[in-house]
mmCIF file of C-alpha atoms and ligand atoms in Angstrom:
data_model
loop_
_atom_site.group_PDB
_atom_site.id
_atom_site.type_symbol
_atom_site.label_atom_id
_atom_site.label_comp_id
_atom_site.label_asym_id
_atom_site.label_seq_id
_atom_site.Cartn_x
_atom_site.Cartn_y
_atom_site.Cartn_z
ATOM 1 C CA MET A 1 29.797 29.125 55.638
ATOM 2 C CA ASN A 2 27.420 29.174 52.830
ATOM 3 C CA THR A 3 26.428 25.395 52.708
ATOM 4 C CA GLN A 4 24.628 25.475 49.497
ATOM 5 C CA ALA A 5 27.825 27.106 47.716
ATOM 6 C CA ASP A 6 29.973 24.690 49.435
ATOM 7 C CA ARG A 7 27.675 21.514 48.284
ATOM 8 C CA VAL A 8 27.770 22.164 44.924
ATOM 9 C CA ARG A 9 31.843 23.403 44.901
ATOM 10 C CA GLU A 10 32.876 19.994 46.579
ATOM 11 C CA LYS A 11 30.732 17.782 44.418
ATOM 12 C CA TYR A 12 32.266 19.499 41.537
ATOM 13 C CA ARG A 13 35.664 18.925 42.733
ATOM 14 C CA ALA A 14 34.905 15.201 43.056
ATOM 15 C CA LEU A 15 33.293 14.769 39.743
ATOM 16 C CA PHE A 16 35.768 16.944 37.757
ATOM 17 C CA GLY A 17 38.751 17.568 40.087
ATOM 18 C CA SER A 18 39.263 21.203 38.834
ATOM 19 C CA GLU A 19 38.395 24.370 40.614
ATOM 20 C CA PRO A 20 35.104 26.222 39.551
ATOM 21 C CA GLY A 21 33.773 29.709 39.931
ATOM 22 C CA VAL A 22 30.558 29.726 42.052
ATOM 23 C CA TRP A 23 27.392 31.702 41.136
ATOM 24 C CA PHE A 24 24.074 32.000 43.094
ATOM 25 C CA SER A 25 20.574 32.871 41.402
ATOM 26 C CA PRO A 26 17.807 33.504 43.408
ATOM 27 C CA GLY A 27 14.151 32.575 43.222
ATOM 28 C CA ARG A 28 11.253 34.874 43.525
ATOM 29 C CA ILE A 29 8.298 35.770 45.378
ATOM 30 C CA ASN A 30 5.666 37.900 43.867
ATOM 31 C CA LEU A 31 3.550 40.466 46.074
ATOM 32 C CA ILE A 32 0.935 40.803 43.503
ATOM 33 C CA GLY A 33 0.244 41.203 39.617
ATOM 34 C CA GLU A 34 -0.439 37.357 39.063
ATOM 35 C CA HIS A 35 -0.637 36.473 34.938
ATOM 36 C CA VAL A 36 -0.311 39.997 33.716
ATOM 37 C CA ASP A 37 3.463 40.263 32.974
ATOM 38 C CA TYR A 38 2.517 38.229 29.486
ATOM 39 C CA ASN A 39 -0.303 40.938 29.251
ATOM 40 C CA ASP A 40 1.983 44.068 29.285
ATOM 41 C CA GLY A 41 1.015 44.659 32.903
ATOM 42 C CA TYR A 42 3.210 45.410 35.863
ATOM 43 C CA VAL A 43 4.084 42.937 38.542
ATOM 44 C CA MET A 44 5.696 43.148 41.900
ATOM 45 C CA PRO A 45 8.289 40.694 42.738
ATOM 46 C CA ALA A 46 11.380 40.711 44.799
ATOM 47 C CA ALA A 47 14.404 38.150 44.789
ATOM 48 C CA ILE A 48 14.639 35.581 47.706
ATOM 49 C CA ASN A 49 17.525 34.021 49.550
ATOM 50 C CA LYS A 50 16.525 30.428 48.329
ATOM 51 C CA GLY A 51 17.723 29.411 44.882
ATOM 52 C CA VAL A 52 20.094 27.600 42.916
ATOM 53 C CA TRP A 53 23.875 27.591 43.385
ATOM 54 C CA PHE A 54 26.036 26.595 40.079
ATOM 55 C CA ALA A 55 29.857 25.489 40.096
ATOM 56 C CA ILE A 56 31.064 25.853 36.679
ATOM 57 C CA ALA A 57 34.432 25.954 34.835
ATOM 58 C CA ARG A 58 35.852 25.383 31.246
ATOM 59 C CA ASN A 59 37.073 22.087 30.290
ATOM 60 C CA ASP A 60 39.035 22.777 27.208
ATOM 61 C CA SER A 61 37.130 20.205 25.300
ATOM 62 C CA ASP A 62 34.059 20.437 22.894
ATOM 63 C CA THR A 63 31.796 18.598 25.708
ATOM 64 C CA ILE A 64 29.385 20.154 28.259
ATOM 65 C CA ARG A 65 29.144 17.835 31.322
ATOM 66 C CA PHE A 66 26.275 18.624 33.679
ATOM 67 C CA HIS A 67 25.243 17.314 37.097
ATOM 68 C CA ALA A 68 21.838 18.155 38.830
ATOM 69 C CA ALA A 69 22.936 17.837 42.685
ATOM 70 C CA ASP A 70 19.300 17.781 44.182
ATOM 71 C CA LEU A 71 18.511 14.866 41.850
ATOM 72 C CA ASP A 72 21.709 13.260 41.428
ATOM 73 C CA GLU A 73 21.567 13.029 37.681
ATOM 74 C CA SER A 74 24.441 13.970 35.272
ATOM 75 C CA PHE A 75 24.620 14.042 31.466
ATOM 76 C CA SER A 76 26.989 15.215 28.980
ATOM 77 C CA ILE A 77 26.609 16.592 25.512
ATOM 78 C CA PRO A 78 28.856 17.092 22.893
ATOM 79 C CA LEU A 79 28.654 21.110 21.821
ATOM 80 C CA GLN A 80 27.556 20.018 18.028
ATOM 81 C CA GLN A 81 24.731 17.975 19.369
ATOM 82 C CA LEU A 82 22.593 20.387 21.148
ATOM 83 C CA GLN A 83 18.675 19.316 20.986
ATOM 84 C CA ARG A 84 15.896 19.290 22.918
ATOM 85 C CA GLN A 85 15.500 16.575 25.830
ATOM 86 C CA GLU A 86 13.117 15.488 28.281
ATOM 87 C CA GLY A 87 12.584 17.099 31.956
ATOM 88 C CA TRP A 88 15.178 19.328 33.784
ATOM 89 C CA LYS A 89 17.616 19.085 30.942
ATOM 90 C CA ASN A 90 15.502 21.328 28.796
ATOM 91 C CA TYR A 91 16.166 24.213 31.278
ATOM 92 C CA VAL A 92 20.065 24.206 30.739
ATOM 93 C CA LEU A 93 19.896 22.950 27.007
ATOM 94 C CA GLY A 94 17.479 26.002 26.060
ATOM 95 C CA VAL A 95 19.582 28.517 27.658
ATOM 96 C CA LEU A 96 22.786 26.917 25.231
ATOM 97 C CA HIS A 97 20.523 26.945 22.282
ATOM 98 C CA GLU A 98 19.666 30.541 22.732
ATOM 99 C CA LEU A 99 23.204 31.753 23.403
ATOM 100 C CA ARG A 100 24.124 29.706 19.944
ATOM 101 C CA LEU A 101 21.383 31.432 17.891
ATOM 102 C CA LEU A 102 23.096 34.593 18.811
ATOM 103 C CA GLN A 103 26.388 33.405 17.441
ATOM 104 C CA LYS A 104 28.009 33.201 21.074
ATOM 105 C CA ASN A 105 30.955 31.265 21.096
ATOM 106 C CA ILE A 106 30.586 28.460 23.596
ATOM 107 C CA THR A 107 33.352 25.950 24.175
ATOM 108 C CA GLY A 108 33.102 22.969 26.668
ATOM 109 C CA PHE A 109 32.519 23.304 30.543
ATOM 110 C CA ASP A 110 31.314 21.440 33.526
ATOM 111 C CA CYS A 111 28.719 22.296 35.781
ATOM 112 C CA VAL A 112 27.058 21.311 38.757
ATOM 113 C CA PHE A 113 24.140 23.029 40.065
ATOM 114 C CA GLY A 114 21.387 22.521 43.096
ATOM 115 C CA GLY A 115 19.669 24.400 45.403
ATOM 116 C CA ASP A 116 16.877 24.777 48.209
ATOM 117 C CA ILE A 117 13.689 25.951 46.376
ATOM 118 C CA PRO A 118 11.168 23.432 46.832
ATOM 119 C CA ARG A 119 10.008 22.020 43.599
ATOM 120 C CA GLY A 120 6.444 22.957 42.288
ATOM 121 C CA SER A 121 6.312 25.696 44.815
ATOM 122 C CA GLY A 122 5.763 28.487 42.587
ATOM 123 C CA MET A 123 8.989 30.245 43.699
ATOM 124 C CA SER A 124 10.358 29.871 40.069
ATOM 125 C CA SER A 125 13.400 27.308 40.392
ATOM 126 C CA SER A 126 13.299 27.060 36.371
ATOM 127 C CA ALA A 127 13.833 30.457 36.018
ATOM 128 C CA ALA A 128 16.575 30.588 38.544
ATOM 129 C CA VAL A 129 18.213 27.495 36.679
ATOM 130 C CA GLU A 130 17.781 29.397 33.310
ATOM 131 C CA GLY A 131 18.998 32.832 34.417
ATOM 132 C CA GLY A 132 21.788 31.573 37.013
ATOM 133 C CA LEU A 133 23.498 29.547 33.982
ATOM 134 C CA ALA A 134 23.053 32.221 31.383
ATOM 135 C CA TYR A 135 24.572 34.751 33.826
ATOM 136 C CA ALA A 136 27.408 32.496 34.750
ATOM 137 C CA LEU A 137 28.145 31.704 31.185
ATOM 138 C CA ASN A 138 28.101 35.223 30.088
ATOM 139 C CA GLU A 139 30.787 35.973 32.977
ATOM 140 C CA LEU A 140 32.734 33.219 31.942
ATOM 141 C CA PHE A 141 32.870 33.444 28.361
ATOM 142 C CA GLY A 142 32.821 37.382 28.427
ATOM 143 C CA PHE A 143 29.803 37.743 26.154
ATOM 144 C CA GLY A 144 29.147 41.187 27.753
ATOM 145 C CA MET A 145 25.130 40.927 27.865
ATOM 146 C CA GLY A 146 23.404 42.962 30.383
ATOM 147 C CA ARG A 147 20.845 41.492 33.086
ATOM 148 C CA THR A 148 17.752 42.401 31.019
ATOM 149 C CA GLU A 149 18.983 41.012 27.731
ATOM 150 C CA LEU A 150 19.861 37.850 29.791
ATOM 151 C CA ALA A 151 16.074 37.683 31.321
ATOM 152 C CA LEU A 152 14.845 37.854 27.822
ATOM 153 C CA LEU A 153 17.031 35.191 26.688
ATOM 154 C CA CYS A 154 15.839 33.041 29.339
ATOM 155 C CA GLN A 155 12.399 33.521 28.520
ATOM 156 C CA ARG A 156 12.789 32.339 24.936
ATOM 157 C CA ALA A 157 14.727 29.622 26.313
ATOM 158 C CA GLU A 158 11.899 28.741 28.334
ATOM 159 C CA HIS A 159 9.223 29.234 25.590
ATOM 160 C CA ASN A 160 11.445 26.996 23.248
ATOM 161 C CA TYR A 161 12.650 24.088 24.849
ATOM 162 C CA PRO A 162 10.581 23.087 28.020
ATOM 163 C CA GLY A 163 7.863 24.765 26.034
ATOM 164 C CA VAL A 164 6.064 27.229 28.598
ATOM 165 C CA LYS A 165 5.018 30.245 26.777
ATOM 166 C CA CYS A 166 5.907 32.259 30.245
ATOM 167 C CA GLY A 167 6.021 35.773 30.872
ATOM 168 C CA ILE A 168 9.379 37.842 31.774
ATOM 169 C CA MET A 169 8.696 38.386 35.405
ATOM 170 C CA ASP A 170 10.451 35.216 36.933
ATOM 171 C CA MET A 171 13.825 35.619 35.151
ATOM 172 C CA TYR A 172 13.929 39.500 35.375
ATOM 173 C CA ALA A 173 13.255 39.503 39.078
ATOM 174 C CA SER A 174 16.071 36.732 39.663
ATOM 175 C CA LEU A 175 18.570 38.589 37.726
ATOM 176 C CA HIS A 176 17.513 42.206 38.714
ATOM 177 C CA GLY A 177 16.405 41.507 42.556
ATOM 178 C CA LYS A 178 17.667 43.837 45.373
ATOM 179 C CA LYS A 179 17.930 42.748 49.094
ATOM 180 C CA GLY A 180 15.226 44.724 50.908
ATOM 181 C CA GLN A 181 13.705 45.799 47.804
ATOM 182 C CA VAL A 182 10.492 44.992 45.509
ATOM 183 C CA LEU A 183 10.635 45.679 41.794
ATOM 184 C CA LEU A 184 7.877 47.237 40.388
ATOM 185 C CA LEU A 185 8.285 45.712 36.946
ATOM 186 C CA ASP A 186 6.658 47.214 34.035
ATOM 187 C CA CYS A 187 6.293 43.962 31.547
ATOM 188 C CA GLN A 188 5.595 46.083 28.131
ATOM 189 C CA ARG A 189 8.694 48.300 28.663
ATOM 190 C CA ILE A 190 10.637 45.677 30.360
ATOM 191 C CA SER A 191 11.922 48.192 32.659
ATOM 192 C CA HIS A 192 11.565 48.454 36.536
ATOM 193 C CA GLU A 193 11.827 50.831 39.491
ATOM 194 C CA TYR A 194 12.728 49.235 43.191
ATOM 195 C CA PHE A 195 10.566 49.873 45.989
ATOM 196 C CA PRO A 196 11.576 49.625 49.502
ATOM 197 C CA LEU A 197 9.880 46.798 51.269
ATOM 198 C CA LYS A 198 8.925 48.129 54.736
ATOM 199 C CA LEU A 199 7.063 45.511 56.589
ATOM 200 C CA ASP A 200 6.500 47.224 60.001
ATOM 201 C CA GLY A 201 6.077 44.193 62.223
ATOM 202 C CA TYR A 202 4.723 42.012 59.524
ATOM 203 C CA SER A 203 6.253 39.191 57.700
ATOM 204 C CA ILE A 204 6.130 37.544 54.604
ATOM 205 C CA VAL A 205 5.175 33.885 55.048
ATOM 206 C CA LEU A 206 4.949 31.229 52.172
ATOM 207 C CA LEU A 207 2.825 28.033 52.966
ATOM 208 C CA ASN A 208 3.777 25.590 50.480
ATOM 209 C CA SER A 209 0.682 23.281 49.910
ATOM 210 C CA LYS A 210 2.671 20.671 48.225
ATOM 211 C CA VAL A 211 0.475 20.050 45.338
ATOM 212 C CA HIS A 212 1.553 20.699 41.828
ATOM 213 C CA HIS A 213 -0.624 19.309 39.266
ATOM 214 C CA SER A 214 1.327 18.048 36.078
ATOM 215 C CA LEU A 215 -0.870 19.793 33.720
ATOM 216 C CA ALA A 216 -0.028 23.116 35.063
ATOM 217 C CA SER A 217 2.373 24.129 31.981
ATOM 218 C CA GLY A 218 -0.738 23.130 29.368
ATOM 219 C CA GLU A 219 -3.064 25.159 31.189
ATOM 220 C CA TYR A 220 -0.843 27.875 31.434
ATOM 221 C CA ASN A 221 -0.556 28.373 27.707
ATOM 222 C CA ILE A 222 -4.194 27.752 27.390
ATOM 223 C CA ARG A 223 -4.513 30.787 29.787
ATOM 224 C CA ARG A 224 -2.295 32.579 27.757
ATOM 225 C CA HIS A 225 -4.050 31.635 24.584
ATOM 226 C CA ASN A 226 -7.348 32.940 25.796
ATOM 227 C CA CYS A 227 -6.311 36.343 26.731
ATOM 228 C CA GLU A 228 -4.784 36.474 22.993
ATOM 229 C CA GLU A 229 -7.777 35.394 21.588
ATOM 230 C CA GLY A 230 -9.929 38.146 23.732
ATOM 231 C CA LEU A 231 -7.511 40.833 22.878
ATOM 232 C CA ALA A 232 -7.630 40.168 19.277
ATOM 233 C CA LEU A 233 -11.352 40.742 19.435
ATOM 234 C CA LEU A 234 -11.186 43.628 21.506
ATOM 235 C CA LYS A 235 -8.732 45.322 19.301
ATOM 236 C CA GLU A 236 -10.852 45.110 16.295
ATOM 237 C CA GLN A 237 -13.623 46.923 18.274
ATOM 238 C CA LEU A 238 -11.870 49.413 20.570
ATOM 239 C CA PRO A 239 -8.842 51.875 19.769
ATOM 240 C CA VAL A 240 -6.386 49.669 21.937
ATOM 241 C CA HIS A 241 -3.321 47.850 21.802
ATOM 242 C CA SER A 242 -3.089 45.770 24.709
ATOM 243 C CA PHE A 243 -4.588 45.335 28.045
ATOM 244 C CA ARG A 244 -2.646 47.997 29.312
ATOM 245 C CA ASP A 245 -5.000 50.533 27.567
ATOM 246 C CA ILE A 246 -8.481 49.048 28.998
ATOM 247 C CA THR A 247 -8.663 50.445 32.575
ATOM 248 C CA SER A 248 -12.191 49.278 33.285
ATOM 249 C CA VAL A 249 -14.160 46.145 32.904
ATOM 250 C CA GLU A 250 -17.004 48.204 31.815
ATOM 251 C CA ARG A 251 -15.411 48.725 28.323
ATOM 252 C CA ILE A 252 -15.371 45.082 27.635
ATOM 253 C CA GLU A 253 -18.871 44.467 28.644
ATOM 254 C CA PRO A 254 -20.534 45.085 25.224
ATOM 255 C CA PHE A 255 -18.499 42.290 23.605
ATOM 256 C CA ARG A 256 -18.885 39.855 26.090
ATOM 257 C CA GLU A 257 -21.425 37.797 24.165
ATOM 258 C CA ARG A 258 -18.942 37.578 21.374
ATOM 259 C CA MET A 259 -16.133 36.083 23.611
ATOM 260 C CA ARG A 260 -16.174 32.328 24.585
ATOM 261 C CA PRO A 261 -16.830 32.579 28.552
ATOM 262 C CA GLU A 262 -13.713 31.454 29.467
ATOM 263 C CA VAL A 263 -12.393 34.274 27.478
ATOM 264 C CA TYR A 264 -14.083 36.807 28.838
ATOM 265 C CA ALA A 265 -13.621 35.509 32.259
ATOM 266 C CA CYS A 266 -9.657 35.822 31.617
ATOM 267 C CA CYS A 267 -10.020 39.370 30.081
ATOM 268 C CA ARG A 268 -12.014 40.279 32.878
ATOM 269 C CA TYR A 269 -9.272 39.037 35.527
ATOM 270 C CA VAL A 270 -6.469 40.773 33.676
ATOM 271 C CA ILE A 271 -7.949 44.115 33.230
ATOM 272 C CA GLU A 272 -8.741 43.770 37.300
ATOM 273 C CA GLU A 273 -5.725 42.420 38.303
ATOM 274 C CA MET A 274 -3.651 45.335 36.349
ATOM 275 C CA ARG A 275 -5.600 47.797 38.371
ATOM 276 C CA ARG A 276 -5.148 46.059 41.851
ATOM 277 C CA THR A 277 -1.294 45.965 40.959
ATOM 278 C CA ARG A 278 -1.605 50.006 40.224
ATOM 279 C CA GLN A 279 -3.318 50.297 43.584
ATOM 280 C CA ALA A 280 -0.732 47.960 45.372
ATOM 281 C CA ALA A 281 1.933 50.436 44.179
ATOM 282 C CA ALA A 282 0.180 53.333 45.870
ATOM 283 C CA CYS A 283 -0.387 51.295 48.767
ATOM 284 C CA LEU A 284 3.255 50.331 49.248
ATOM 285 C CA GLN A 285 4.277 54.213 48.724
ATOM 286 C CA GLN A 286 1.596 55.343 51.422
ATOM 287 C CA ASN A 287 2.886 52.506 53.702
ATOM 288 C CA SER A 288 -0.584 51.149 53.747
ATOM 289 C CA LEU A 289 0.126 47.090 54.082
ATOM 290 C CA ALA A 290 -3.374 46.770 55.169
ATOM 291 C CA GLY A 291 -4.678 48.174 51.832
ATOM 292 C CA LEU A 292 -1.863 45.698 49.755
ATOM 293 C CA GLY A 293 -3.210 43.046 51.841
ATOM 294 C CA GLN A 294 -6.785 43.409 51.301
ATOM 295 C CA LEU A 295 -5.723 43.311 47.176
ATOM 296 C CA MET A 296 -4.004 40.252 47.916
ATOM 297 C CA PHE A 297 -7.056 38.435 49.108
ATOM 298 C CA GLU A 298 -8.946 40.078 46.147
ATOM 299 C CA THR A 299 -6.501 38.450 43.614
ATOM 300 C CA HIS A 300 -6.765 35.172 44.990
ATOM 301 C CA GLU A 301 -10.524 35.091 44.519
ATOM 302 C CA GLY A 302 -9.780 36.453 40.777
ATOM 303 C CA LEU A 303 -7.187 33.799 40.223
ATOM 304 C CA SER A 304 -9.519 30.965 41.398
ATOM 305 C CA GLY A 305 -13.032 32.092 40.442
ATOM 306 C CA LEU A 306 -12.130 33.861 36.906
ATOM 307 C CA TYR A 307 -8.832 32.827 35.901
ATOM 308 C CA LYS A 308 -9.503 29.249 37.140
ATOM 309 C CA VAL A 309 -5.926 28.457 38.087
ATOM 310 C CA GLY A 310 -6.752 27.883 41.787
ATOM 311 C CA CYS A 311 -7.183 24.441 43.532
ATOM 312 C CA ALA A 312 -8.966 23.227 46.551
ATOM 313 C CA GLU A 313 -5.484 23.229 48.692
ATOM 314 C CA THR A 314 -4.640 26.569 47.888
ATOM 315 C CA ASP A 315 -8.345 27.948 48.433
ATOM 316 C CA PHE A 316 -8.226 26.082 51.649
ATOM 317 C CA LEU A 317 -5.029 28.047 52.800
ATOM 318 C CA VAL A 318 -6.325 31.415 52.099
ATOM 319 C CA GLU A 319 -9.541 30.609 53.928
ATOM 320 C CA GLN A 320 -7.373 29.807 56.820
ATOM 321 C CA ALA A 321 -5.487 33.117 56.548
ATOM 322 C CA LYS A 322 -8.804 34.887 56.191
ATOM 323 C CA ASN A 323 -10.044 33.751 59.405
ATOM 324 C CA ASN A 324 -7.072 34.776 61.147
ATOM 325 C CA THR A 325 -6.837 38.290 62.707
ATOM 326 C CA ALA A 326 -3.025 38.111 62.568
ATOM 327 C CA VAL A 327 -3.288 38.082 58.540
ATOM 328 C CA ILE A 328 -3.837 40.943 56.571
ATOM 329 C CA GLY A 329 -3.433 39.361 53.119
ATOM 330 C CA ALA A 330 -3.047 36.266 51.285
ATOM 331 C CA ARG A 331 -3.251 34.528 47.898
ATOM 332 C CA GLN A 332 -1.713 31.992 45.772
ATOM 333 C CA MET A 333 1.338 32.663 44.193
ATOM 334 C CA GLY A 334 2.956 31.864 40.872
ATOM 335 C CA GLY A 335 1.329 30.185 37.714
ATOM 336 C CA GLY A 336 -1.221 28.182 39.881
ATOM 337 C CA PHE A 337 -2.912 24.876 40.240
ATOM 338 C CA GLY A 338 -0.943 24.569 43.724
ATOM 339 C CA GLY A 339 2.523 25.821 44.796
ATOM 340 C CA CYS A 340 2.478 28.236 47.873
ATOM 341 C CA THR A 341 0.154 31.023 49.095
ATOM 342 C CA ILE A 342 1.759 34.131 50.034
ATOM 343 C CA ASN A 343 0.788 35.753 53.451
ATOM 344 C CA LEU A 344 1.106 38.902 55.147
ATOM 345 C CA VAL A 345 1.271 37.734 58.695
ATOM 346 C CA LYS A 346 1.877 39.908 62.259
ATOM 347 C CA THR A 347 5.694 38.656 62.957
ATOM 348 C CA GLU A 348 4.719 37.936 66.548
ATOM 349 C CA ALA A 349 2.079 35.610 65.340
ATOM 350 C CA VAL A 350 4.051 33.755 62.788
ATOM 351 C CA ASP A 351 4.671 30.727 64.680
ATOM 352 C CA ASP A 352 1.282 30.210 65.779
ATOM 353 C CA PHE A 353 -0.294 30.875 62.447
ATOM 354 C CA MET A 354 1.746 28.302 60.745
ATOM 355 C CA GLU A 355 1.246 25.620 63.303
ATOM 356 C CA GLN A 356 -2.604 26.058 62.997
ATOM 357 C CA CYS A 357 -2.605 26.033 59.457
ATOM 358 C CA ARG A 358 -0.405 22.747 59.668
ATOM 359 C CA LEU A 359 -2.998 21.100 61.534
ATOM 360 C CA ALA A 360 -5.810 22.022 59.810
ATOM 361 C CA TYR A 361 -4.221 21.144 56.459
ATOM 362 C CA HIS A 362 -3.275 17.956 57.794
ATOM 363 C CA ASN A 363 -6.711 16.934 59.019
ATOM 364 C CA ARG A 364 -8.347 18.069 55.658
ATOM 365 C CA PHE A 365 -5.675 16.769 53.048
ATOM 366 C CA SER A 366 -3.256 14.484 55.031
ATOM 367 C CA ILE A 367 -0.576 16.670 53.656
ATOM 368 C CA ALA A 368 2.478 17.896 55.656
ATOM 369 C CA LEU A 369 2.457 21.557 54.938
ATOM 370 C CA GLU A 370 5.753 23.404 54.915
ATOM 371 C CA GLY A 371 5.978 27.090 56.039
ATOM 372 C CA TYR A 372 8.753 29.555 55.343
ATOM 373 C CA VAL A 373 9.480 33.092 56.581
ATOM 374 C CA MET A 374 10.656 34.680 53.384
ATOM 375 C CA GLU A 375 13.810 37.004 52.924
ATOM 376 C CA THR A 376 14.770 39.435 50.093
ATOM 377 C CA ALA A 377 18.023 38.864 48.515
ATOM 378 C CA ASP A 378 20.118 40.565 45.682
ATOM 379 C CA GLY A 379 19.989 39.100 42.197
ATOM 380 C CA THR A 380 21.917 36.583 40.420
ATOM 381 C CA GLY A 381 25.688 37.237 41.024
ATOM 382 C CA LYS A 382 28.967 35.448 41.559
ATOM 383 C CA ILE A 383 29.974 34.243 45.255
ATOM 384 C CA GLU A 384 33.617 35.291 46.030
HETATM 385 C C1 GLA B 1 4.642 31.549 36.087
HETATM 386 C C2 GLA B 1 5.359 32.305 34.793
HETATM 387 C C3 GLA B 1 5.380 33.870 35.027
HETATM 388 C C4 GLA B 1 4.044 34.369 35.392
HETATM 389 C C5 GLA B 1 3.549 33.548 36.561
HETATM 390 C C6 GLA B 1 1.954 34.165 36.959
HETATM 391 O O1 GLA B 1 5.541 31.750 37.171
HETATM 392 O O2 GLA B 1 6.675 31.761 34.756
HETATM 393 O O3 GLA B 1 5.825 34.339 33.808
HETATM 394 O O4 GLA B 1 3.324 34.478 34.360
HETATM 395 O O5 GLA B 1 3.529 32.045 36.127
HETATM 396 O O6 GLA B 1 2.196 35.584 37.210
#
């Protein structure tokens, strides 16, 4: 029995009195390739078995009714009055808005959704909400859109309603995930290959710092702007179209003085992270988990020192990982300023590692750390 699916189905029946279809939309982890999806880079995410479940059916009216089960909040909106609102509503309304822009004919429906992704953890609950709703409506109303098309729609939804100028990684990974596989996603071509995730005695452990700075989305857009500013200058000086064409940091050194220091630091981070991601793909192909882990540690330094999206809490957790011989790689994961660290840990030592981190973290920050051993999952789909 899938308790989350049952939970939304039962809530739906209680609220709306009819029988819904149920869909699952996963969250994601990302092994490496952080803050490069909006810079034409490669990223290496996988869909996970935590996510958001939707119970949805048409209601033969011209009103849409939503219930967010985790928050116990409802709202309804006539189809003719779709507009931006505040908070979580924008994640669902943004999707409806984009479907309408494509002239997709939506009629009234009822929707209950809820899940088990801790909020602000960097596992992409927002993309899971957007992607799950878009996917379910696509099936319910027979729009015939493909998964990549839906991911791009969700990205536009996030830009235009919540206002975060995110890349494509989260929604793409949620929609295209495959159990046991990592995606090597080319964010320039918007296409992917699958890599089997062979962990050979290691586990992927997420440690949830439980800090999430409210400034994060504003800071995210600032990082993106810094990259655009740097690239615009580099394009004037070098025969390049994107960061993808700049394979070594040496090439940007002559222009360093002409960039704002934070712009230079962002460009440098992006070029280095793109190199690390290429190396990480080679490591996975050669079954070198240790090589991948080393690159993850380096990514954390870049995120924290150059890109400046780290925080004391995740720095502390990565230090704990570095000092533990059972851990071969660790870094902050996702947009930044908190959320989870992702760790490659010897399976037999997972419990000890988590316990030791819990104690140390509580001593230092008085926060109850949570840890999760991750499992990969298939992308968004209907539950029969
Ligand atoms: C957030 C965004 C993604 C990506 C990551 C950082 O999760 O939604 O598009 O940029 O941050 O890698």
